[in-house]
mmCIF file with all atom_site columns, C-alpha atoms in Angstrom:
data_model
loop_
_atom_site.group_PDB
_atom_site.id
_atom_site.type_symbol
_atom_site.label_atom_id
_atom_site.label_alt_id
_atom_site.label_comp_id
_atom_site.label_asym_id
_atom_site.label_entity_id
_atom_site.label_seq_id
_atom_site.pdbx_PDB_ins_code
_atom_site.Cartn_x
_atom_site.Cartn_y
_atom_site.Cartn_z
_atom_site.occupancy
_atom_site.B_iso_or_equiv
_atom_site.pdbx_formal_charge
_atom_site.auth_seq_id
_atom_site.auth_comp_id
_atom_site.auth_asym_id
_atom_site.auth_atom_id
_atom_site.pdbx_PDB_model_num
ATOM 1   C CA . UNK A 1 1   ? -8.279  10.701  -20.198 1.00 0.00 ? 1   UNK A CA 1
ATOM 2   C CA . UNK A 1 2   ? -6.990  9.913   -16.708 1.00 0.00 ? 2   UNK A CA 1
ATOM 3   C CA . UNK A 1 3   ? -3.461  8.588   -16.513 1.00 0.00 ? 3   UNK A CA 1
ATOM 4   C CA . UNK A 1 4   ? -2.582  5.865   -14.065 1.00 0.00 ? 4   UNK A CA 1
ATOM 5   C CA . UNK A 1 5   ? 0.920   4.641   -13.682 1.00 0.00 ? 5   UNK A CA 1
ATOM 6   C CA . UNK A 1 6   ? 2.050   1.501   -11.919 1.00 0.00 ? 6   UNK A CA 1
ATOM 7   C CA . UNK A 1 7   ? 5.625   1.782   -10.729 1.00 0.00 ? 7   UNK A CA 1
ATOM 8   C CA . UNK A 1 8   ? 7.982   -0.714  -9.177  1.00 0.00 ? 8   UNK A CA 1
ATOM 9   C CA . UNK A 1 9   ? 10.310  0.793   -6.615  1.00 0.00 ? 9   UNK A CA 1
ATOM 10  C CA . UNK A 1 10  ? 13.699  -0.270  -5.480  1.00 0.00 ? 10  UNK A CA 1
ATOM 11  C CA . UNK A 1 11  ? 13.151  -2.393  -2.412  1.00 0.00 ? 11  UNK A CA 1
ATOM 12  C CA . UNK A 1 12  ? 12.536  -0.283  0.677   1.00 0.00 ? 12  UNK A CA 1
ATOM 13  C CA . UNK A 1 13  ? 13.032  -2.114  3.945   1.00 0.00 ? 13  UNK A CA 1
ATOM 14  C CA . UNK A 1 14  ? 12.639  0.716   6.415   1.00 0.00 ? 14  UNK A CA 1
ATOM 15  C CA . UNK A 1 15  ? 10.119  0.144   9.207   1.00 0.00 ? 15  UNK A CA 1
ATOM 16  C CA . UNK A 1 16  ? 7.290   2.713   9.396   1.00 0.00 ? 16  UNK A CA 1
ATOM 17  C CA . UNK A 1 17  ? 5.279   3.684   12.440  1.00 0.00 ? 17  UNK A CA 1
ATOM 18  C CA . UNK A 1 18  ? 3.861   0.709   14.212  1.00 0.00 ? 18  UNK A CA 1
ATOM 19  C CA . UNK A 1 19  ? 4.404   -2.953  14.630  1.00 0.00 ? 19  UNK A CA 1
ATOM 20  C CA . UNK A 1 20  ? 2.155   -5.386  12.867  1.00 0.00 ? 20  UNK A CA 1
ATOM 21  C CA . UNK A 1 21  ? 2.203   -8.712  14.662  1.00 0.00 ? 21  UNK A CA 1
ATOM 22  C CA . UNK A 1 22  ? -1.268  -9.847  15.700  1.00 0.00 ? 22  UNK A CA 1
ATOM 23  C CA . UNK A 1 23  ? -2.718  -6.679  14.184  1.00 0.00 ? 23  UNK A CA 1
ATOM 24  C CA . UNK A 1 24  ? -1.608  -3.102  13.738  1.00 0.00 ? 24  UNK A CA 1
ATOM 25  C CA . UNK A 1 25  ? -0.366  -1.256  16.795  1.00 0.00 ? 25  UNK A CA 1
ATOM 26  C CA . UNK A 1 26  ? 0.638   2.349   17.291  1.00 0.00 ? 26  UNK A CA 1
ATOM 27  C CA . UNK A 1 27  ? 3.991   3.437   18.724  1.00 0.00 ? 27  UNK A CA 1
ATOM 28  C CA . UNK A 1 28  ? 2.578   3.020   22.248  1.00 0.00 ? 28  UNK A CA 1
ATOM 29  C CA . UNK A 1 29  ? 1.665   -0.603  21.517  1.00 0.00 ? 29  UNK A CA 1
ATOM 30  C CA . UNK A 1 30  ? -2.080  0.051   21.502  1.00 0.00 ? 30  UNK A CA 1
ATOM 31  C CA . UNK A 1 31  ? -4.132  -1.800  18.863  1.00 0.00 ? 31  UNK A CA 1
ATOM 32  C CA . UNK A 1 32  ? -5.303  0.167   15.837  1.00 0.00 ? 32  UNK A CA 1
ATOM 33  C CA . UNK A 1 33  ? -8.869  -0.590  14.752  1.00 0.00 ? 33  UNK A CA 1
ATOM 34  C CA . UNK A 1 34  ? -9.191  -2.675  11.619  1.00 0.00 ? 34  UNK A CA 1
ATOM 35  C CA . UNK A 1 35  ? -11.090 -1.345  8.613   1.00 0.00 ? 35  UNK A CA 1
ATOM 36  C CA . UNK A 1 36  ? -11.452 -2.110  4.908   1.00 0.00 ? 36  UNK A CA 1
ATOM 37  C CA . UNK A 1 37  ? -8.011  -0.558  4.337   1.00 0.00 ? 37  UNK A CA 1
ATOM 38  C CA . UNK A 1 38  ? -6.202  -1.819  7.483   1.00 0.00 ? 38  UNK A CA 1
ATOM 39  C CA . UNK A 1 39  ? -6.310  -5.552  8.251   1.00 0.00 ? 39  UNK A CA 1
ATOM 40  C CA . UNK A 1 40  ? -4.456  -8.484  9.766   1.00 0.00 ? 40  UNK A CA 1
ATOM 41  C CA . UNK A 1 41  ? -5.037  -12.155 9.074   1.00 0.00 ? 41  UNK A CA 1
ATOM 42  C CA . UNK A 1 42  ? -3.178  -14.948 10.853  1.00 0.00 ? 42  UNK A CA 1
ATOM 43  C CA . UNK A 1 43  ? -0.376  -12.621 11.964  1.00 0.00 ? 43  UNK A CA 1
ATOM 44  C CA . UNK A 1 44  ? 0.148   -11.032 8.526   1.00 0.00 ? 44  UNK A CA 1
ATOM 45  C CA . UNK A 1 45  ? -0.863  -7.369  8.284   1.00 0.00 ? 45  UNK A CA 1
ATOM 46  C CA . UNK A 1 46  ? -1.473  -5.008  5.374   1.00 0.00 ? 46  UNK A CA 1
ATOM 47  C CA . UNK A 1 47  ? -2.554  -1.387  4.990   1.00 0.00 ? 47  UNK A CA 1
ATOM 48  C CA . UNK A 1 48  ? -3.695  0.615   1.939   1.00 0.00 ? 48  UNK A CA 1
ATOM 49  C CA . UNK A 1 49  ? -3.245  4.402   1.840   1.00 0.00 ? 49  UNK A CA 1
ATOM 50  C CA . UNK A 1 50  ? -4.237  7.023   -0.731  1.00 0.00 ? 50  UNK A CA 1
ATOM 51  C CA . UNK A 1 51  ? -2.152  10.142  -0.162  1.00 0.00 ? 51  UNK A CA 1
ATOM 52  C CA . UNK A 1 52  ? -1.807  13.486  -1.951  1.00 0.00 ? 52  UNK A CA 1
ATOM 53  C CA . UNK A 1 53  ? 1.718   13.846  -0.507  1.00 0.00 ? 53  UNK A CA 1
ATOM 54  C CA . UNK A 1 54  ? 4.041   14.284  -3.463  1.00 0.00 ? 54  UNK A CA 1
ATOM 55  C CA . UNK A 1 55  ? 6.951   14.003  -1.036  1.00 0.00 ? 55  UNK A CA 1
ATOM 56  C CA . UNK A 1 56  ? 5.786   10.618  0.308   1.00 0.00 ? 56  UNK A CA 1
ATOM 57  C CA . UNK A 1 57  ? 9.027   8.910   -0.698  1.00 0.00 ? 57  UNK A CA 1
ATOM 58  C CA . UNK A 1 58  ? 11.132  11.505  1.119   1.00 0.00 ? 58  UNK A CA 1
ATOM 59  C CA . UNK A 1 59  ? 8.927   11.041  4.170   1.00 0.00 ? 59  UNK A CA 1
ATOM 60  C CA . UNK A 1 60  ? 9.381   7.277   3.983   1.00 0.00 ? 60  UNK A CA 1
ATOM 61  C CA . UNK A 1 61  ? 13.150  7.367   3.520   1.00 0.00 ? 61  UNK A CA 1
ATOM 62  C CA . UNK A 1 62  ? 13.855  8.972   6.878   1.00 0.00 ? 62  UNK A CA 1
ATOM 63  C CA . UNK A 1 63  ? 15.937  7.526   9.708   1.00 0.00 ? 63  UNK A CA 1
ATOM 64  C CA . UNK A 1 64  ? 14.248  4.765   11.672  1.00 0.00 ? 64  UNK A CA 1
ATOM 65  C CA . UNK A 1 65  ? 13.916  7.028   14.729  1.00 0.00 ? 65  UNK A CA 1
ATOM 66  C CA . UNK A 1 66  ? 11.732  9.447   12.753  1.00 0.00 ? 66  UNK A CA 1
ATOM 67  C CA . UNK A 1 67  ? 8.084   8.475   12.283  1.00 0.00 ? 67  UNK A CA 1
ATOM 68  C CA . UNK A 1 68  ? 6.795   9.478   8.841   1.00 0.00 ? 68  UNK A CA 1
ATOM 69  C CA . UNK A 1 69  ? 3.321   11.010  8.703   1.00 0.00 ? 69  UNK A CA 1
ATOM 70  C CA . UNK A 1 70  ? 1.269   10.781  5.525   1.00 0.00 ? 70  UNK A CA 1
ATOM 71  C CA . UNK A 1 71  ? -1.860  12.751  4.665   1.00 0.00 ? 71  UNK A CA 1
ATOM 72  C CA . UNK A 1 72  ? -4.857  10.740  3.531   1.00 0.00 ? 72  UNK A CA 1
ATOM 73  C CA . UNK A 1 73  ? -6.886  11.807  0.496   1.00 0.00 ? 73  UNK A CA 1
ATOM 74  C CA . UNK A 1 74  ? -10.546 11.145  -0.108  1.00 0.00 ? 74  UNK A CA 1
ATOM 75  C CA . UNK A 1 75  ? -10.955 13.347  -3.202  1.00 0.00 ? 75  UNK A CA 1
ATOM 76  C CA . UNK A 1 76  ? -9.031  14.937  -6.062  1.00 0.00 ? 76  UNK A CA 1
ATOM 77  C CA . UNK A 1 77  ? -9.828  17.582  -8.672  1.00 0.00 ? 77  UNK A CA 1
ATOM 78  C CA . UNK A 1 78  ? -8.721  17.893  -12.296 1.00 0.00 ? 78  UNK A CA 1
ATOM 79  C CA . UNK A 1 79  ? -4.938  17.992  -12.534 1.00 0.00 ? 79  UNK A CA 1
ATOM 80  C CA . UNK A 1 80  ? -4.548  16.625  -9.018  1.00 0.00 ? 80  UNK A CA 1
ATOM 81  C CA . UNK A 1 81  ? -2.315  13.709  -8.165  1.00 0.00 ? 81  UNK A CA 1
ATOM 82  C CA . UNK A 1 82  ? -2.772  10.886  -5.695  1.00 0.00 ? 82  UNK A CA 1
ATOM 83  C CA . UNK A 1 83  ? -0.366  8.130   -4.687  1.00 0.00 ? 83  UNK A CA 1
ATOM 84  C CA . UNK A 1 84  ? -1.640  4.700   -3.679  1.00 0.00 ? 84  UNK A CA 1
ATOM 85  C CA . UNK A 1 85  ? 0.729   3.026   -1.226  1.00 0.00 ? 85  UNK A CA 1
ATOM 86  C CA . UNK A 1 86  ? 0.555   -0.436  0.304   1.00 0.00 ? 86  UNK A CA 1
ATOM 87  C CA . UNK A 1 87  ? 2.289   -1.340  3.553   1.00 0.00 ? 87  UNK A CA 1
ATOM 88  C CA . UNK A 1 88  ? 2.703   -4.741  5.177   1.00 0.00 ? 88  UNK A CA 1
ATOM 89  C CA . UNK A 1 89  ? 3.941   -6.233  8.405   1.00 0.00 ? 89  UNK A CA 1
ATOM 90  C CA . UNK A 1 90  ? 5.165   -9.568  9.667   1.00 0.00 ? 90  UNK A CA 1
ATOM 91  C CA . UNK A 1 91  ? 5.714   -11.360 6.359   1.00 0.00 ? 91  UNK A CA 1
ATOM 92  C CA . UNK A 1 92  ? 6.720   -15.003 6.601   1.00 0.00 ? 92  UNK A CA 1
ATOM 93  C CA . UNK A 1 93  ? 10.444  -15.511 6.063   1.00 0.00 ? 93  UNK A CA 1
ATOM 94  C CA . UNK A 1 94  ? 11.736  -18.712 4.496   1.00 0.00 ? 94  UNK A CA 1
ATOM 95  C CA . UNK A 1 95  ? 14.135  -20.122 7.117   1.00 0.00 ? 95  UNK A CA 1
ATOM 96  C CA . UNK A 1 96  ? 16.469  -21.623 4.510   1.00 0.00 ? 96  UNK A CA 1
ATOM 97  C CA . UNK A 1 97  ? 16.873  -18.567 2.271   1.00 0.00 ? 97  UNK A CA 1
ATOM 98  C CA . UNK A 1 98  ? 15.821  -15.685 4.539   1.00 0.00 ? 98  UNK A CA 1
ATOM 99  C CA . UNK A 1 99  ? 13.548  -14.500 1.723   1.00 0.00 ? 99  UNK A CA 1
ATOM 100 C CA . UNK A 1 100 ? 9.982   -13.209 1.779   1.00 0.00 ? 100 UNK A CA 1
ATOM 101 C CA . UNK A 1 101 ? 7.509   -13.912 -1.026  1.00 0.00 ? 101 UNK A CA 1
ATOM 102 C CA . UNK A 1 102 ? 4.619   -11.448 -1.168  1.00 0.00 ? 102 UNK A CA 1
ATOM 103 C CA . UNK A 1 103 ? 2.528   -10.651 -4.248  1.00 0.00 ? 103 UNK A CA 1
ATOM 104 C CA . UNK A 1 104 ? -0.171  -8.010  -4.768  1.00 0.00 ? 104 UNK A CA 1
ATOM 105 C CA . UNK A 1 105 ? -3.272  -7.678  -6.920  1.00 0.00 ? 105 UNK A CA 1
ATOM 106 C CA . UNK A 1 106 ? -4.012  -4.043  -7.844  1.00 0.00 ? 106 UNK A CA 1
ATOM 107 C CA . UNK A 1 107 ? -7.478  -3.257  -9.157  1.00 0.00 ? 107 UNK A CA 1
ATOM 108 C CA . UNK A 1 108 ? -8.856  0.243   -9.687  1.00 0.00 ? 108 UNK A CA 1
ATOM 109 C CA . UNK A 1 109 ? -12.483 0.587   -10.714 1.00 0.00 ? 109 UNK A CA 1
ATOM 110 C CA . UNK A 1 110 ? -13.950 3.691   -12.352 1.00 0.00 ? 110 UNK A CA 1
ATOM 111 C CA . UNK A 1 111 ? -17.328 5.107   -11.259 1.00 0.00 ? 111 UNK A CA 1
ATOM 112 C CA . UNK A 1 112 ? -19.044 3.252   -14.141 1.00 0.00 ? 112 UNK A CA 1
ATOM 113 C CA . UNK A 1 113 ? -17.703 -0.124  -12.930 1.00 0.00 ? 113 UNK A CA 1
ATOM 114 C CA . UNK A 1 114 ? -15.070 -0.525  -15.639 1.00 0.00 ? 114 UNK A CA 1
ATOM 115 C CA . UNK A 1 115 ? -11.447 -1.158  -14.708 1.00 0.00 ? 115 UNK A CA 1
ATOM 116 C CA . UNK A 1 116 ? -8.721  1.422   -14.985 1.00 0.00 ? 116 UNK A CA 1
ATOM 117 C CA . UNK A 1 117 ? -6.059  -0.944  -13.639 1.00 0.00 ? 117 UNK A CA 1
ATOM 118 C CA . UNK A 1 118 ? -6.211  -4.695  -13.167 1.00 0.00 ? 118 UNK A CA 1
ATOM 119 C CA . UNK A 1 119 ? -2.761  -6.084  -12.382 1.00 0.00 ? 119 UNK A CA 1
ATOM 120 C CA . UNK A 1 120 ? -2.831  -9.485  -10.704 1.00 0.00 ? 120 UNK A CA 1
ATOM 121 C CA . UNK A 1 121 ? -0.158  -11.394 -8.817  1.00 0.00 ? 121 UNK A CA 1
ATOM 122 C CA . UNK A 1 122 ? 2.554   -8.739  -9.095  1.00 0.00 ? 122 UNK A CA 1
ATOM 123 C CA . UNK A 1 123 ? 5.621   -9.461  -6.953  1.00 0.00 ? 123 UNK A CA 1
ATOM 124 C CA . UNK A 1 124 ? 5.562   -6.630  -4.421  1.00 0.00 ? 124 UNK A CA 1
ATOM 125 C CA . UNK A 1 125 ? 7.811   -7.732  -1.556  1.00 0.00 ? 125 UNK A CA 1
ATOM 126 C CA . UNK A 1 126 ? 10.245  -10.470 -2.475  1.00 0.00 ? 126 UNK A CA 1
ATOM 127 C CA . UNK A 1 127 ? 13.500  -9.863  -0.681  1.00 0.00 ? 127 UNK A CA 1
ATOM 128 C CA . UNK A 1 128 ? 15.987  -11.172 1.777   1.00 0.00 ? 128 UNK A CA 1
ATOM 129 C CA . UNK A 1 129 ? 14.698  -9.760  5.025   1.00 0.00 ? 129 UNK A CA 1
ATOM 130 C CA . UNK A 1 130 ? 17.317  -8.639  7.485   1.00 0.00 ? 130 UNK A CA 1
ATOM 131 C CA . UNK A 1 131 ? 15.927  -7.437  10.769  1.00 0.00 ? 131 UNK A CA 1
ATOM 132 C CA . UNK A 1 132 ? 12.628  -7.812  12.525  1.00 0.00 ? 132 UNK A CA 1
ATOM 133 C CA . UNK A 1 133 ? 9.804   -8.955  10.205  1.00 0.00 ? 133 UNK A CA 1
ATOM 134 C CA . UNK A 1 134 ? 7.309   -7.487  12.697  1.00 0.00 ? 134 UNK A CA 1
ATOM 135 C CA . UNK A 1 135 ? 8.203   -3.990  11.518  1.00 0.00 ? 135 UNK A CA 1
ATOM 136 C CA . UNK A 1 136 ? 6.168   -2.207  8.876   1.00 0.00 ? 136 UNK A CA 1
ATOM 137 C CA . UNK A 1 137 ? 7.384   -2.226  5.290   1.00 0.00 ? 137 UNK A CA 1
ATOM 138 C CA . UNK A 1 138 ? 6.414   -0.420  2.118   1.00 0.00 ? 138 UNK A CA 1
ATOM 139 C CA . UNK A 1 139 ? 5.734   -2.771  -0.765  1.00 0.00 ? 139 UNK A CA 1
ATOM 140 C CA . UNK A 1 140 ? 7.788   -2.324  -3.918  1.00 0.00 ? 140 UNK A CA 1
ATOM 141 C CA . UNK A 1 141 ? 4.815   -1.414  -6.106  1.00 0.00 ? 141 UNK A CA 1
ATOM 142 C CA . UNK A 1 142 ? 2.754   1.751   -5.927  1.00 0.00 ? 142 UNK A CA 1
ATOM 143 C CA . UNK A 1 143 ? 0.304   3.590   -8.153  1.00 0.00 ? 143 UNK A CA 1
ATOM 144 C CA . UNK A 1 144 ? 0.188   7.233   -9.170  1.00 0.00 ? 144 UNK A CA 1
ATOM 145 C CA . UNK A 1 145 ? -3.202  8.640   -10.180 1.00 0.00 ? 145 UNK A CA 1
ATOM 146 C CA . UNK A 1 146 ? -3.406  11.856  -12.219 1.00 0.00 ? 146 UNK A CA 1
ATOM 147 C CA . UNK A 1 147 ? -6.934  13.213  -12.629 1.00 0.00 ? 147 UNK A CA 1
ATOM 148 C CA . UNK A 1 148 ? -7.415  14.477  -16.159 1.00 0.00 ? 148 UNK A CA 1
ATOM 149 C CA . UNK A 1 149 ? -10.224 16.966  -16.963 1.00 0.00 ? 149 UNK A CA 1
ATOM 150 C CA . UNK A 1 150 ? -12.074 14.372  -19.080 1.00 0.00 ? 150 UNK A CA 1
ATOM 151 C CA . UNK A 1 151 ? -11.981 11.646  -16.432 1.00 0.00 ? 151 UNK A CA 1
ATOM 152 C CA . UNK A 1 152 ? -15.302 10.348  -15.113 1.00 0.00 ? 152 UNK A CA 1
ATOM 153 C CA . UNK A 1 153 ? -16.460 12.154  -12.003 1.00 0.00 ? 153 UNK A CA 1
ATOM 154 C CA . UNK A 1 154 ? -17.516 10.136  -9.006  1.00 0.00 ? 154 UNK A CA 1
ATOM 155 C CA . UNK A 1 155 ? -16.148 7.444   -6.726  1.00 0.00 ? 155 UNK A CA 1
ATOM 156 C CA . UNK A 1 156 ? -13.133 5.410   -7.827  1.00 0.00 ? 156 UNK A CA 1
ATOM 157 C CA . UNK A 1 157 ? -12.563 2.181   -5.891  1.00 0.00 ? 157 UNK A CA 1
ATOM 158 C CA . UNK A 1 158 ? -9.097  0.802   -5.138  1.00 0.00 ? 158 UNK A CA 1
ATOM 159 C CA . UNK A 1 159 ? -8.789  -2.883  -4.236  1.00 0.00 ? 159 UNK A CA 1
ATOM 160 C CA . UNK A 1 160 ? -5.445  -4.417  -3.314  1.00 0.00 ? 160 UNK A CA 1
ATOM 161 C CA . UNK A 1 161 ? -4.998  -7.998  -2.176  1.00 0.00 ? 161 UNK A CA 1
ATOM 162 C CA . UNK A 1 162 ? -1.675  -8.565  -0.414  1.00 0.00 ? 162 UNK A CA 1
ATOM 163 C CA . UNK A 1 163 ? -0.672  -12.240 -0.570  1.00 0.00 ? 163 UNK A CA 1
ATOM 164 C CA . UNK A 1 164 ? 1.970   -13.787 1.662   1.00 0.00 ? 164 UNK A CA 1
ATOM 165 C CA . UNK A 1 165 ? 2.707   -16.864 -0.443  1.00 0.00 ? 165 UNK A CA 1
ATOM 166 C CA . UNK A 1 166 ? 4.877   -18.546 2.204   1.00 0.00 ? 166 UNK A CA 1
ATOM 167 C CA . UNK A 1 167 ? 2.169   -18.240 4.850   1.00 0.00 ? 167 UNK A CA 1
ATOM 168 C CA . UNK A 1 168 ? -0.622  -18.936 2.327   1.00 0.00 ? 168 UNK A CA 1
ATOM 169 C CA . UNK A 1 169 ? -2.580  -15.901 3.568   1.00 0.00 ? 169 UNK A CA 1
ATOM 170 C CA . UNK A 1 170 ? -4.296  -13.183 1.541   1.00 0.00 ? 170 UNK A CA 1
ATOM 171 C CA . UNK A 1 171 ? -5.328  -9.819  2.986   1.00 0.00 ? 171 UNK A CA 1
ATOM 172 C CA . UNK A 1 172 ? -7.950  -8.039  0.849   1.00 0.00 ? 172 UNK A CA 1
ATOM 173 C CA . UNK A 1 173 ? -7.923  -4.252  1.213   1.00 0.00 ? 173 UNK A CA 1
ATOM 174 C CA . UNK A 1 174 ? -10.252 -1.631  -0.183  1.00 0.00 ? 174 UNK A CA 1
ATOM 175 C CA . UNK A 1 175 ? -10.524 2.148   -0.214  1.00 0.00 ? 175 UNK A CA 1
ATOM 176 C CA . UNK A 1 176 ? -11.939 4.809   -2.477  1.00 0.00 ? 176 UNK A CA 1
ATOM 177 C CA . UNK A 1 177 ? -11.589 8.425   -3.527  1.00 0.00 ? 177 UNK A CA 1
ATOM 178 C CA . UNK A 1 178 ? -13.826 10.860  -5.379  1.00 0.00 ? 178 UNK A CA 1
ATOM 179 C CA . UNK A 1 179 ? -12.823 12.651  -8.567  1.00 0.00 ? 179 UNK A CA 1
ATOM 180 C CA . UNK A 1 180 ? -14.513 16.079  -8.545  1.00 0.00 ? 180 UNK A CA 1
#
């Protein structure tokens, strides 16, 4: 049976590629089109990525001047691994404490409609934020999917809601991948 593992990371506060105030922007400052997996609401931005890159953490933990590039996966075969990463930008910072307060709901639905993962209201970015909140940050929770030979074939749906509790804004994200 398929194994799914939810993992909490040590807090990573390294900005990624673009800025995320008033929507996602590339390094040239041009807006990036919103989709089910890339959204901004009231100045708070979130992005959901399914990647086959086993070295994703090494890519992320590079100097700020280096822009990490992640592959995107839309399918996986038996024995394959996928990593589900959630990024955010421009979280509200409490002026008194300097802290952010972001939680995430992680839901993964099998092809038959049943749930593989249903973790609600997990703290995923609660930290003292030093630096520009308009940068892009990796949340502290990620999922690893390992496709087992007996797993149901078909489309698996990933739904993540990123909730900035201080701003009282929720950004629902959705993507999918096919198990072959």
